[in-house]
CSV table of C-alpha atoms and ligand atoms in Angstrom, one decimal:
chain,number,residue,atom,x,y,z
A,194,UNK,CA,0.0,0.0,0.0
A,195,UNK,CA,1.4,3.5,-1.1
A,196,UNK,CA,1.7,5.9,2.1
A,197,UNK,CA,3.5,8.7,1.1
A,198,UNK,CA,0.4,11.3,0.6
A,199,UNK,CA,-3.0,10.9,-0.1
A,200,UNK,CA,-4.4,12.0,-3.2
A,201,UNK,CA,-8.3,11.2,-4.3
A,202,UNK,CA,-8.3,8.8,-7.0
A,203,UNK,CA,-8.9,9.9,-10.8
A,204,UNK,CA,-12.8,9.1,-11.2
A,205,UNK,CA,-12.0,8.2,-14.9
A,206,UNK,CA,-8.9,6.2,-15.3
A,207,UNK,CA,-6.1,7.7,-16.9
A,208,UNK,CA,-4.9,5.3,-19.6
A,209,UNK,CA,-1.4,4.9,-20.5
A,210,UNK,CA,-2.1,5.2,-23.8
A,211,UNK,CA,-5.6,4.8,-25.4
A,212,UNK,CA,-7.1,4.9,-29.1
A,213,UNK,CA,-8.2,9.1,-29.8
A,214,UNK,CA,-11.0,8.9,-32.6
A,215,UNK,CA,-12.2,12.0,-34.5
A,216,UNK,CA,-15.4,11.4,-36.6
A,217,UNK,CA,-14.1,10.6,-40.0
A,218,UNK,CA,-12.7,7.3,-38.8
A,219,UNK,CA,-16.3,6.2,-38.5
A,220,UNK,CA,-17.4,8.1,-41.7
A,221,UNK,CA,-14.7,5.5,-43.9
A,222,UNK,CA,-15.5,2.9,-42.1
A,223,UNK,CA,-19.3,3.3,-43.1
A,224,UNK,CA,-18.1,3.7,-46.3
A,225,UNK,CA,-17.0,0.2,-46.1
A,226,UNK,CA,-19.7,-1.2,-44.9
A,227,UNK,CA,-22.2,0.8,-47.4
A,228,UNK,CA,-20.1,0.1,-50.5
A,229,UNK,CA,-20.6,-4.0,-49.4
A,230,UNK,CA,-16.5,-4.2,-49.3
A,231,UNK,CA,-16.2,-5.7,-45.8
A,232,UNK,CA,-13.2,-7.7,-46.8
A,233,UNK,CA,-9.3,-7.5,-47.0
A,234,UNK,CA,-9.9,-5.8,-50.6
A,235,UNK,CA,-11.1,-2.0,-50.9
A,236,UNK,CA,-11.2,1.5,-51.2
A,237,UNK,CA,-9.3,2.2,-47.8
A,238,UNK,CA,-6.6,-0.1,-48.2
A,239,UNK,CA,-5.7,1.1,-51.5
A,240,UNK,CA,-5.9,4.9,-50.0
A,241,UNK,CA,-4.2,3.8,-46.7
A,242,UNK,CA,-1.3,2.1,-48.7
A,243,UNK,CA,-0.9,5.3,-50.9
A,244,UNK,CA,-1.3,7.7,-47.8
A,245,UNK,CA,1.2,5.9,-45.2
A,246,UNK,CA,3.8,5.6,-48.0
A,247,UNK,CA,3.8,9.2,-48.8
A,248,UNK,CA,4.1,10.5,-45.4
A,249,UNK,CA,6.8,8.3,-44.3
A,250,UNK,CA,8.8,8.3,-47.7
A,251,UNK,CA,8.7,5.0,-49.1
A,252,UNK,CA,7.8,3.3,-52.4
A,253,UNK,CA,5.8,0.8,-51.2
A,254,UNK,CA,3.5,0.3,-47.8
A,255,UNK,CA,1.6,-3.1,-47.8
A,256,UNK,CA,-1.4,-3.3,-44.9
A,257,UNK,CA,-1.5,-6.0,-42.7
A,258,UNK,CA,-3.5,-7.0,-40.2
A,259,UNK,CA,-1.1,-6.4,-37.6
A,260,UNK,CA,2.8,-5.0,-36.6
A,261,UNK,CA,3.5,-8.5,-35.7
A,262,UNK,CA,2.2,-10.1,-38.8
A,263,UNK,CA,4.5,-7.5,-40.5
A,264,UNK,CA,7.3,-8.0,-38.8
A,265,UNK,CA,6.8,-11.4,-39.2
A,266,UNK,CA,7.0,-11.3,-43.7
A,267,UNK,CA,10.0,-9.1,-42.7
A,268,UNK,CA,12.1,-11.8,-41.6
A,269,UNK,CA,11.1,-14.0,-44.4
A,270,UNK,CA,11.9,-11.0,-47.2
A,271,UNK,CA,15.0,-10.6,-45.2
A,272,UNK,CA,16.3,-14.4,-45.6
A,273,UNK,CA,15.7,-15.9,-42.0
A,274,UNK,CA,15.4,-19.4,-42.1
A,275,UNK,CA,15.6,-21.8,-39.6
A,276,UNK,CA,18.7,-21.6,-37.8
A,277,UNK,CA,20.0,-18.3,-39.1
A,278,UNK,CA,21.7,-16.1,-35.7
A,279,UNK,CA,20.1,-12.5,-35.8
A,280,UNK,CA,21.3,-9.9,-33.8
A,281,UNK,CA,18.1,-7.9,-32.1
A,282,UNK,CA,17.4,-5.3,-29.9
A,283,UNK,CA,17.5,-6.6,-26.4
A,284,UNK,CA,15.0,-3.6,-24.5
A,285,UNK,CA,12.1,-3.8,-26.3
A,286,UNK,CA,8.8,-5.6,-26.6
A,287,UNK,CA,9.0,-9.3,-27.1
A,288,UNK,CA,6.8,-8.8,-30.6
A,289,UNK,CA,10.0,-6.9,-31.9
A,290,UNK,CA,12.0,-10.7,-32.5
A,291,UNK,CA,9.3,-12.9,-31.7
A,292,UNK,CA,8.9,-13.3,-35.4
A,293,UNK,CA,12.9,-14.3,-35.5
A,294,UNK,CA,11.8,-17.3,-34.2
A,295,UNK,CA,8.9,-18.2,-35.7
A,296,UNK,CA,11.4,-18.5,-39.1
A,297,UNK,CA,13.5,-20.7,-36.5
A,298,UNK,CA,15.9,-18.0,-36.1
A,299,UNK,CA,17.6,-17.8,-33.5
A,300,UNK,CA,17.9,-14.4,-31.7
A,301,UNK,CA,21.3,-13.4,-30.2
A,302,UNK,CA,20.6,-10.0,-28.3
A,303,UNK,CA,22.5,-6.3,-28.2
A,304,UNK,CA,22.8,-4.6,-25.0
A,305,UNK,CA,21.0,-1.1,-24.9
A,306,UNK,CA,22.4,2.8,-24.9
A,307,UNK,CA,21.8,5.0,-22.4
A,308,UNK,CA,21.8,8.5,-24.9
A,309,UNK,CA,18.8,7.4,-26.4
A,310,UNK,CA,17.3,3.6,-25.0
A,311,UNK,CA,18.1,1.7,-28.0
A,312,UNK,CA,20.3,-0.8,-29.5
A,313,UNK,CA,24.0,0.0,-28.6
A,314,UNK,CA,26.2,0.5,-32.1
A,315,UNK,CA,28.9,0.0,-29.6
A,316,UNK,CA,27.6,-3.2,-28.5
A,317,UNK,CA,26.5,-4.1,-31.9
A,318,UNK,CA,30.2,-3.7,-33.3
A,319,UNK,CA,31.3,-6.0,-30.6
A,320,UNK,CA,28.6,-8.8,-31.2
A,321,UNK,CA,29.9,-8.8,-35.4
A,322,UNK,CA,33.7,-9.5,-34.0
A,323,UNK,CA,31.8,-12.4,-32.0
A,324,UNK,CA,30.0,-13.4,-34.4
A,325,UNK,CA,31.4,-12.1,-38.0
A,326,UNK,CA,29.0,-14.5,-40.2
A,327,UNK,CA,25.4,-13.0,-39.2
A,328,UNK,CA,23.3,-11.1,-41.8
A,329,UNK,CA,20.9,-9.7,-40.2
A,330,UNK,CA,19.9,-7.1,-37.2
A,331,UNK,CA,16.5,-6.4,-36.0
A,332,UNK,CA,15.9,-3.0,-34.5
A,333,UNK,CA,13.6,-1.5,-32.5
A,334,UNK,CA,13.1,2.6,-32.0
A,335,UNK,CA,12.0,2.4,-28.7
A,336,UNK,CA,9.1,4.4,-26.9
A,337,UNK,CA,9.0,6.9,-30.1
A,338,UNK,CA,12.4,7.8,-29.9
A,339,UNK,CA,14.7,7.3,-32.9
A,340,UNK,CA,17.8,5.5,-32.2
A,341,UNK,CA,21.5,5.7,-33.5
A,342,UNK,CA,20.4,4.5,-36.8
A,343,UNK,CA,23.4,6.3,-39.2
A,344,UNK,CA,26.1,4.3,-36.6
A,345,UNK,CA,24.0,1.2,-36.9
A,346,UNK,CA,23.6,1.4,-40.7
A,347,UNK,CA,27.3,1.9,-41.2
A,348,UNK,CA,28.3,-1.0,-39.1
A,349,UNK,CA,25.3,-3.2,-41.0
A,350,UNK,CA,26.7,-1.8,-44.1
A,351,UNK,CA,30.2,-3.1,-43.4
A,352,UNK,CA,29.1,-6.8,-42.3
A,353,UNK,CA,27.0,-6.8,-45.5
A,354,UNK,CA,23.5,-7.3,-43.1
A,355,UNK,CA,20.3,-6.8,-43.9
A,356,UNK,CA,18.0,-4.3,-41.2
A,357,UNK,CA,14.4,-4.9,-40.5
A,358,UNK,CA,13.5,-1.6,-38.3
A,359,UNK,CA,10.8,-1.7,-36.0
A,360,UNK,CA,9.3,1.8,-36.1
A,361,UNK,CA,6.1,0.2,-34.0
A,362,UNK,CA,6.2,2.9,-31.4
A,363,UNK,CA,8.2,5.4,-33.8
A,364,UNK,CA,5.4,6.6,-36.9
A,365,UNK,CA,5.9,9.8,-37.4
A,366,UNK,CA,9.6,10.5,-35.9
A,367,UNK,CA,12.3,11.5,-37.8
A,368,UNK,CA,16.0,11.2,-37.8
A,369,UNK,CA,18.2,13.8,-39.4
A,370,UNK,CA,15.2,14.4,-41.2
A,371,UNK,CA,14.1,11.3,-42.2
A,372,UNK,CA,11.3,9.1,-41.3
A,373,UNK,CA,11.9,6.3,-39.3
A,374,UNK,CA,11.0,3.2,-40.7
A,375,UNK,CA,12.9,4.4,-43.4
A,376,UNK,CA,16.4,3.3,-42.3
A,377,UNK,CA,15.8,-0.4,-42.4
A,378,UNK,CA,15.8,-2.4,-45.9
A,379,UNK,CA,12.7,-3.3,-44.3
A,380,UNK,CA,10.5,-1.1,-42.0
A,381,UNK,CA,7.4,-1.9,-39.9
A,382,UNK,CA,4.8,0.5,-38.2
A,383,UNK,CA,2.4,-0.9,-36.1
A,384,UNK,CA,-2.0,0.5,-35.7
A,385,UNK,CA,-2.6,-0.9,-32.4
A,386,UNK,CA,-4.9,0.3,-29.9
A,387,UNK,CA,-2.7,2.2,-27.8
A,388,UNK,CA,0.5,3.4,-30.6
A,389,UNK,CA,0.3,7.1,-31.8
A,390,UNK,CA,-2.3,6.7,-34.2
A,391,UNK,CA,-4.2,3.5,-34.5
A,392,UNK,CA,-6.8,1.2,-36.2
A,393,UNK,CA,-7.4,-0.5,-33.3
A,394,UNK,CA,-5.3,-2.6,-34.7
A,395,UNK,CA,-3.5,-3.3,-37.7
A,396,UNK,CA,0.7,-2.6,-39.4
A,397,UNK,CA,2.0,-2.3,-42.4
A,398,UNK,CA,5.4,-3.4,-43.9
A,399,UNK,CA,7.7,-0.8,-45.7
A,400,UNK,CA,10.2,-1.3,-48.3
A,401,UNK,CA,11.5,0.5,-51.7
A,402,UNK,CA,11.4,-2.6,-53.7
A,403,UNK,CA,8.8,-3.4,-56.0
A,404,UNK,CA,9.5,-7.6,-55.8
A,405,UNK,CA,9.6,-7.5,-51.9
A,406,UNK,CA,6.1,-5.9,-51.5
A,407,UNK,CA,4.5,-7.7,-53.9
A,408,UNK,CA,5.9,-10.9,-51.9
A,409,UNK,CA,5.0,-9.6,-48.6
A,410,UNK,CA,1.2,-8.7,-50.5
A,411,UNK,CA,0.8,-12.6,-52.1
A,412,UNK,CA,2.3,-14.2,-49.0
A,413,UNK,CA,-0.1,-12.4,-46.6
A,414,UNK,CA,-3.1,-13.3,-48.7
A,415,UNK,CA,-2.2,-17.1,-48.6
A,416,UNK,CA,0.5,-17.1,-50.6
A,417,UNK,CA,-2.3,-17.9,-54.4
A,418,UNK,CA,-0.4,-18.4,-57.7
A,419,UNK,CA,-1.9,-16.5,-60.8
A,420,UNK,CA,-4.1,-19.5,-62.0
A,421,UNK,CA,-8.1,-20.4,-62.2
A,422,UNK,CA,-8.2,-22.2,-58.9
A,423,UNK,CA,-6.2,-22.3,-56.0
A,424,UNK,CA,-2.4,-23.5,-57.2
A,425,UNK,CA,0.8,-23.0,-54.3
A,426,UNK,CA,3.9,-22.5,-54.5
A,427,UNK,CA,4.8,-21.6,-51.4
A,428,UNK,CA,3.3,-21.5,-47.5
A,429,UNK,CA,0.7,-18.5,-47.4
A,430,UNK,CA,-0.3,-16.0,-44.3
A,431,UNK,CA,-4.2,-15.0,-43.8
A,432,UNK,CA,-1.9,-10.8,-43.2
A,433,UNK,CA,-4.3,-8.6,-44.7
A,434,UNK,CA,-5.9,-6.0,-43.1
A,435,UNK,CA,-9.4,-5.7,-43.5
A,436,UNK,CA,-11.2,-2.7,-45.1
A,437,UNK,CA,-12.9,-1.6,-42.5
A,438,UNK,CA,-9.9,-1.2,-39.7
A,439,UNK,CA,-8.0,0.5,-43.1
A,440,UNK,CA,-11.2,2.9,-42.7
A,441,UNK,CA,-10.1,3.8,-39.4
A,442,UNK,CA,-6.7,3.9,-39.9
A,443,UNK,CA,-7.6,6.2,-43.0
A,444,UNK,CA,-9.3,8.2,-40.7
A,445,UNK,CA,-6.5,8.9,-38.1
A,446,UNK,CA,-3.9,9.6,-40.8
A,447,UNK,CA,-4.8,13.3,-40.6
A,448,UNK,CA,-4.2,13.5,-37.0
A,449,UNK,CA,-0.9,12.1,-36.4
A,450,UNK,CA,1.0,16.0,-35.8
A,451,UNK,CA,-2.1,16.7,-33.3
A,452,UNK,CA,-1.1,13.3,-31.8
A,453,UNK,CA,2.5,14.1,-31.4
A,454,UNK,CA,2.4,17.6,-30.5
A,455,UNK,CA,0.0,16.6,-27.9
A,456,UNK,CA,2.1,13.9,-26.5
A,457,UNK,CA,4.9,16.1,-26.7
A,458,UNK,CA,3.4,18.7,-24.2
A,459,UNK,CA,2.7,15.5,-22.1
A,460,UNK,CA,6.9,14.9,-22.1
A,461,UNK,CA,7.6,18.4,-21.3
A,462,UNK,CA,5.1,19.1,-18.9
A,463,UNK,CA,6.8,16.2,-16.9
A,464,UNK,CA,10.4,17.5,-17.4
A,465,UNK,CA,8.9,20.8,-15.8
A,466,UNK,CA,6.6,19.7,-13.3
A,467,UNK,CA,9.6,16.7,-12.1
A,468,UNK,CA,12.1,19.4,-11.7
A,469,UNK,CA,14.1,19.4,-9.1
A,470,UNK,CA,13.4,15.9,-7.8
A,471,UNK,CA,16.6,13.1,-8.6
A,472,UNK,CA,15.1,12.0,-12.2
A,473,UNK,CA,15.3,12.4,-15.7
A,474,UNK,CA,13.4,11.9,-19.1
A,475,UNK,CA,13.8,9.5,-21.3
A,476,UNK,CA,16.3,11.2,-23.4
A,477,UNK,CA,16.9,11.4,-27.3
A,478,UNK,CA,19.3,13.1,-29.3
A,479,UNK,CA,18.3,16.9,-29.8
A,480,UNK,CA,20.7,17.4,-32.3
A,481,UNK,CA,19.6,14.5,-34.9
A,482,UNK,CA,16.4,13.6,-34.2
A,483,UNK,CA,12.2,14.4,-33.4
A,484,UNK,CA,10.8,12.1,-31.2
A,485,UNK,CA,7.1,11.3,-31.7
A,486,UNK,CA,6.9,11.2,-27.9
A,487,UNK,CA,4.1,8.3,-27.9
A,488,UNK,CA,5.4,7.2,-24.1
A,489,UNK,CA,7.1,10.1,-21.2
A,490,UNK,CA,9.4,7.6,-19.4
A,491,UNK,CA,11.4,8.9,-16.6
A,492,UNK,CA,14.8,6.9,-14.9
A,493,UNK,CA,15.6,7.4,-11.2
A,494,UNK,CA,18.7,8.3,-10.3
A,495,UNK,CA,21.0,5.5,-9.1
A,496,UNK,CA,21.3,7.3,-5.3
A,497,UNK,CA,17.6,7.6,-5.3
A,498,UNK,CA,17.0,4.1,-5.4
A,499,UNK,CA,15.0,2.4,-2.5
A,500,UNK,CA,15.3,-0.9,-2.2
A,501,UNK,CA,13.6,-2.9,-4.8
A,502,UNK,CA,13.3,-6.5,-6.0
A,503,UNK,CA,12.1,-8.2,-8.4
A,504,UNK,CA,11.5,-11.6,-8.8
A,505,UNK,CA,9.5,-13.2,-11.8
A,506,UNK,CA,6.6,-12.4,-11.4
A,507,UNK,CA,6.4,-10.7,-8.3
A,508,UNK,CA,8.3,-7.4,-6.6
A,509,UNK,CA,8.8,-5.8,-3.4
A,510,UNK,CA,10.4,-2.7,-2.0
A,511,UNK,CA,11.5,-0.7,0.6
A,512,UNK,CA,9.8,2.5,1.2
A,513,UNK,CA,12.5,5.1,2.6
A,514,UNK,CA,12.3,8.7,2.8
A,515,UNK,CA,13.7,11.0,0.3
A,516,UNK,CA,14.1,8.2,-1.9
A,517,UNK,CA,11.8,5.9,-4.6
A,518,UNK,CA,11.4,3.2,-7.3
A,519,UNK,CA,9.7,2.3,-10.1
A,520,UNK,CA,7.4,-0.3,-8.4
A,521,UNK,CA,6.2,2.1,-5.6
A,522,UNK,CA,5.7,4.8,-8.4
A,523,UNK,CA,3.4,2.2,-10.5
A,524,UNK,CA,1.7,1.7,-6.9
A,525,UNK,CA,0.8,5.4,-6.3
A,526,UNK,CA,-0.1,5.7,-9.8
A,527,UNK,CA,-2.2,2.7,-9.5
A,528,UNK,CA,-3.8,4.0,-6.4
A,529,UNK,CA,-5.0,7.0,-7.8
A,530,UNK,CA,-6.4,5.1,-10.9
A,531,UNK,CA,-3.6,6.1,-13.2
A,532,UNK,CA,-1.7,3.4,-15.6
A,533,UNK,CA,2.1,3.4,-15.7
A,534,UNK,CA,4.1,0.6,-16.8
A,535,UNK,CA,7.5,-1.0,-16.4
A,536,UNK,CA,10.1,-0.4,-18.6
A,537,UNK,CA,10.4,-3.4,-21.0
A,538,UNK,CA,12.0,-6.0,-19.7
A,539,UNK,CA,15.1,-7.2,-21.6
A,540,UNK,CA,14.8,-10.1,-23.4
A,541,UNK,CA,18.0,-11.6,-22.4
A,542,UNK,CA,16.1,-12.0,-19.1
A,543,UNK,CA,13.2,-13.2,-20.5
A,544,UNK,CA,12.7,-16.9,-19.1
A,545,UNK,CA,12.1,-18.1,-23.2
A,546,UNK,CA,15.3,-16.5,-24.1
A,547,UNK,CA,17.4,-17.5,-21.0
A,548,UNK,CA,19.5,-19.6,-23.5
A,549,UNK,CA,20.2,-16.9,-26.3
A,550,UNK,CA,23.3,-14.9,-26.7
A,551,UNK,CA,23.8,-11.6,-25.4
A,552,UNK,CA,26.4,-9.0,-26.0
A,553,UNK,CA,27.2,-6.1,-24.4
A,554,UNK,CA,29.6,-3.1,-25.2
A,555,UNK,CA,32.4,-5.4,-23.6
A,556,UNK,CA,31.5,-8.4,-24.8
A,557,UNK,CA,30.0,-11.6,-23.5
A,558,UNK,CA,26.6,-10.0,-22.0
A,559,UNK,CA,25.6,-13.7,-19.9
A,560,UNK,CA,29.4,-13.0,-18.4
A,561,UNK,CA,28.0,-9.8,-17.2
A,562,UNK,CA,24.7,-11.1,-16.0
A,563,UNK,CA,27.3,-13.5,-13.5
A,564,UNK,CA,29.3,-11.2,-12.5
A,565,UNK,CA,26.1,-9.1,-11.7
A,566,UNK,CA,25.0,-11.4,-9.6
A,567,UNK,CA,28.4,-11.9,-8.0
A,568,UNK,CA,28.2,-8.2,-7.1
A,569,UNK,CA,29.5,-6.1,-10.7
A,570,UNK,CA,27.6,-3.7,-12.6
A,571,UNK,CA,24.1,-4.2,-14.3
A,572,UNK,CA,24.2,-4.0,-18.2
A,573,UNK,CA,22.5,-1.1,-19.8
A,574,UNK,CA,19.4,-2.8,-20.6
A,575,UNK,CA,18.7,-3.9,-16.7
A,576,UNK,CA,19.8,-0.8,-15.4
A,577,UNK,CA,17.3,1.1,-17.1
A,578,UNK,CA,14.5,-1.4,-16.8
A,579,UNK,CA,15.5,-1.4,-12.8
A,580,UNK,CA,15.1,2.5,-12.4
A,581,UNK,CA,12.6,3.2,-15.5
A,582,UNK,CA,9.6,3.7,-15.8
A,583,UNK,CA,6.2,4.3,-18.3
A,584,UNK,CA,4.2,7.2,-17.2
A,585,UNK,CA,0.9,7.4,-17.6
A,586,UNK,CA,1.1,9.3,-21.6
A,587,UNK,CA,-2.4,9.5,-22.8
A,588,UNK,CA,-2.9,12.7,-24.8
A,589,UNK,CA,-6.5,13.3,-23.9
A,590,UNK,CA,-5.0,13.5,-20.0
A,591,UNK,CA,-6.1,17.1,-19.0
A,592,UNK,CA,-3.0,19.7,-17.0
A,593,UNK,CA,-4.5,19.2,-13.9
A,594,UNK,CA,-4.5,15.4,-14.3
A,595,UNK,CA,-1.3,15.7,-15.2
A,596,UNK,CA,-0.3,17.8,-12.6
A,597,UNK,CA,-2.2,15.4,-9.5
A,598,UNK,CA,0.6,12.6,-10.9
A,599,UNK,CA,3.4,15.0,-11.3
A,600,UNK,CA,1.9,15.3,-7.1
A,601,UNK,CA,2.3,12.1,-6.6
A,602,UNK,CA,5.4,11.5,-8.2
A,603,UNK,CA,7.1,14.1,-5.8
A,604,UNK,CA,5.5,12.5,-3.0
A,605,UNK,CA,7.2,9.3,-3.7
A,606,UNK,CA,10.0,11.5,-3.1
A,607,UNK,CA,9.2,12.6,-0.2
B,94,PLP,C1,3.2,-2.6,-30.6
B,94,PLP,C2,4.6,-3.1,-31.0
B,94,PLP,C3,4.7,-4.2,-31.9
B,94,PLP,C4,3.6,-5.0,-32.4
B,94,PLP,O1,2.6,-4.4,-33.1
B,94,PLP,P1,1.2,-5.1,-33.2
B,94,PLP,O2,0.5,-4.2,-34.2
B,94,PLP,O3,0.6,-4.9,-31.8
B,94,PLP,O4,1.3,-6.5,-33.6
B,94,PLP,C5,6.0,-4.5,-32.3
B,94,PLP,N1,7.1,-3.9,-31.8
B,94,PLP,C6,7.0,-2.9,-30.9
B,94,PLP,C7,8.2,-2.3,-30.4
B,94,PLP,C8,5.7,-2.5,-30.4
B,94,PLP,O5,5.6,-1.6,-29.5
């Protein structure tokens, strides 16, 4: 139970992140339904397709019925078979490289960067002296922030690998200028319920080559040959995203700068309102890149720890004045019916991944984990997920909402 102050509880909860409709959503998606093409063929697919790849940059966008399911005809387009070592982002949502292994890849994981939360080029230099023969990297730009892409393309570039980016979270940020999604051979945004705009679910897969797309197009509509019944070639995918969620993406599309520039005065509102107290935003690199700010994250400051452990699938903590942690945060938050939410776990600590490889800036990352435990220094990735956390980042959350959790923040502080 969190003791630190007493606040009265949000009457509605305030979401992490929910879906923010605006009328026309509805108006498309009636359009589907009146036109009698509520199916994975239609007007708003073919608009959304057009749409998406304009904005971000790219030939060709193919909608799917998911990020995952994207992600997923990435690795195949990107020559994963079974057996084939990838290295992938190790801080990020299991969905990123989940699709590694359902090709029978086999992950092998990159510590995590402190400038910006994402995969360490540092790291990933180290892992290709390890492991010189590996093709291909999966990348995730994490919470909306862009990461280091230029080092990790030139390090890709000189091992000949392919990139699938994961620009999930990302839609809409850029890096020196340019989209991400972008910076992979293959990119992936994702429409789910709670990412910056959304058709309730729903991805699509980006790439500038004419072949891949139409691959990632047959294969995600069960993989038919061009004959008069049903002849295959190859294994298909029911991908496709229907006409009617296209209807609602189709609908957001005009809304993602409101989206970011709201979530955006979420972020700073926290940097000013936190002020003062022994944390800090996630950061990103001012210089290179806009965030699209879809989650505020904040990180303690290693003195202002309290105790906490973490076991599997339970926690516990110390309460001690003057100092806080991420679980006794999430617990005031909770109490006063707001959602926050870990930092992602790595997936080198992930109980399904326990055997994979994992590199860190010096090497050998399970080494690490050992000598952790013996008493060294947590890697990047387990640093941050130890004294991060998600804030609650939805961009209909009023100021004085926003201000009642900066409140209890500082009281955990206390
Ligand atoms: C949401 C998300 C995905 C998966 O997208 P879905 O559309 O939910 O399948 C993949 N990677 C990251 C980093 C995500 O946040």
């Amino acid at each position: 139970m969190f003791t630190k102050c007493s606040v009265k509880p949000f009457e509605k909860k305030v979401y992490l992140s929910s879906p923010t409709m605006h009328g026309e959503e509805l108006k498309f998606m009636t359009e589907a339904y009146e036109t009698n093409w509520m199916s994975t063929v239609g007007a708003n697919i073919n608009e959304v397709e057009k749409e998406i790849a304009e904005k971000i940059g790219v030939r060709y966008a193919v909608a799917l019925s998911a990020g995952t399911a994207s992600l997923h005809l990435a690795m195949k387009l990107a020559g994963i078979t079974p057996g084939t070592k990838v290295f992938c982002s190790d801080m990020t949502f299991s969905a990123t490289l989940n699709p590694v292994v359902y090709e029978g890849g086999v992950p092998i994981f990159i510590d995590t960067e402190y400038d910006t939360w994402n995969m360490d080029p540092v790291a990933l230099n180290k892992a290709f002296e390890l492991y010189p023969d590996v093709k291909h990297i999966v990348v995730a730009n994490l919470y909306g922030t862009p990461g280091k892409m230029d080092e990790i393309r030139a390090i890709a570039d000189k091992y000949g690998a392919v990139i699938v980016e994961d620009a999930a979270e990302s839609f809409g940020a850029t890096y020196k200028g340019q989209q991400t999604g972008t910076f992979g051979d293959i990119g992936v945004i994702s429409f789910n319920g709670n990412k910056i705009i959304t058709g309730s679910s729903g991805g699509m897969l980006l790439t500038n080559d004419l072949d891949q797309a139409n691959k990632a197009r047959k294969w995600s509509t069960q993989a038919r040959e061009n004959a008069p019944w049903y002849q295959h070639e190859e294994v298909g995918y029911n991908y496709r995203m229907s006409n009617v969620i296209a209807g609602v993406v189709r609908g957001q599309i005009p809304y993602l700068e409101e989206h970011i520039a709201q979530k955006r005065a979420v972020y700073e509102r926290y940097r000013e309102g936190c002020k003062g107290l022994p944390v800090r935003m996630n950061p990103f690199d001012a210089e290179n890149s806009v965030p699209n700010y879809w989650l505020s994250c904040m990180i303690i400051d290693k003195e202002a720890m309290c105790k906490q452990v973490r076991g599997e699938t339970d926690y516990c903590y110390v309460s001690e004045k003057g100092k806080s942690c991420p679980q006794e945060i999430l617990d005031a938050l909770a109490a006063i019916n707001a959602e926050g939410r870990p930092i992602w776990k790595p997936m080198h600590m992930q109980p399904i991944y326990r055997m994979n490889a994992f590199v860190t800036r010096d090497g050998n990352g399970r080494a690490r984990t050992n000598a952790y435990i013996a008493g060294g220094v947590l890697d990047v990735g387990m640093d941050i997920f130890s004294r991060g956390l998600c804030l609650p980042s939805d961009n209909k959350m009023t100021p004085d909402q926003q201000d009642k959790i900066i409140q209890v923040i500082r009281a955990c502080f206390q």
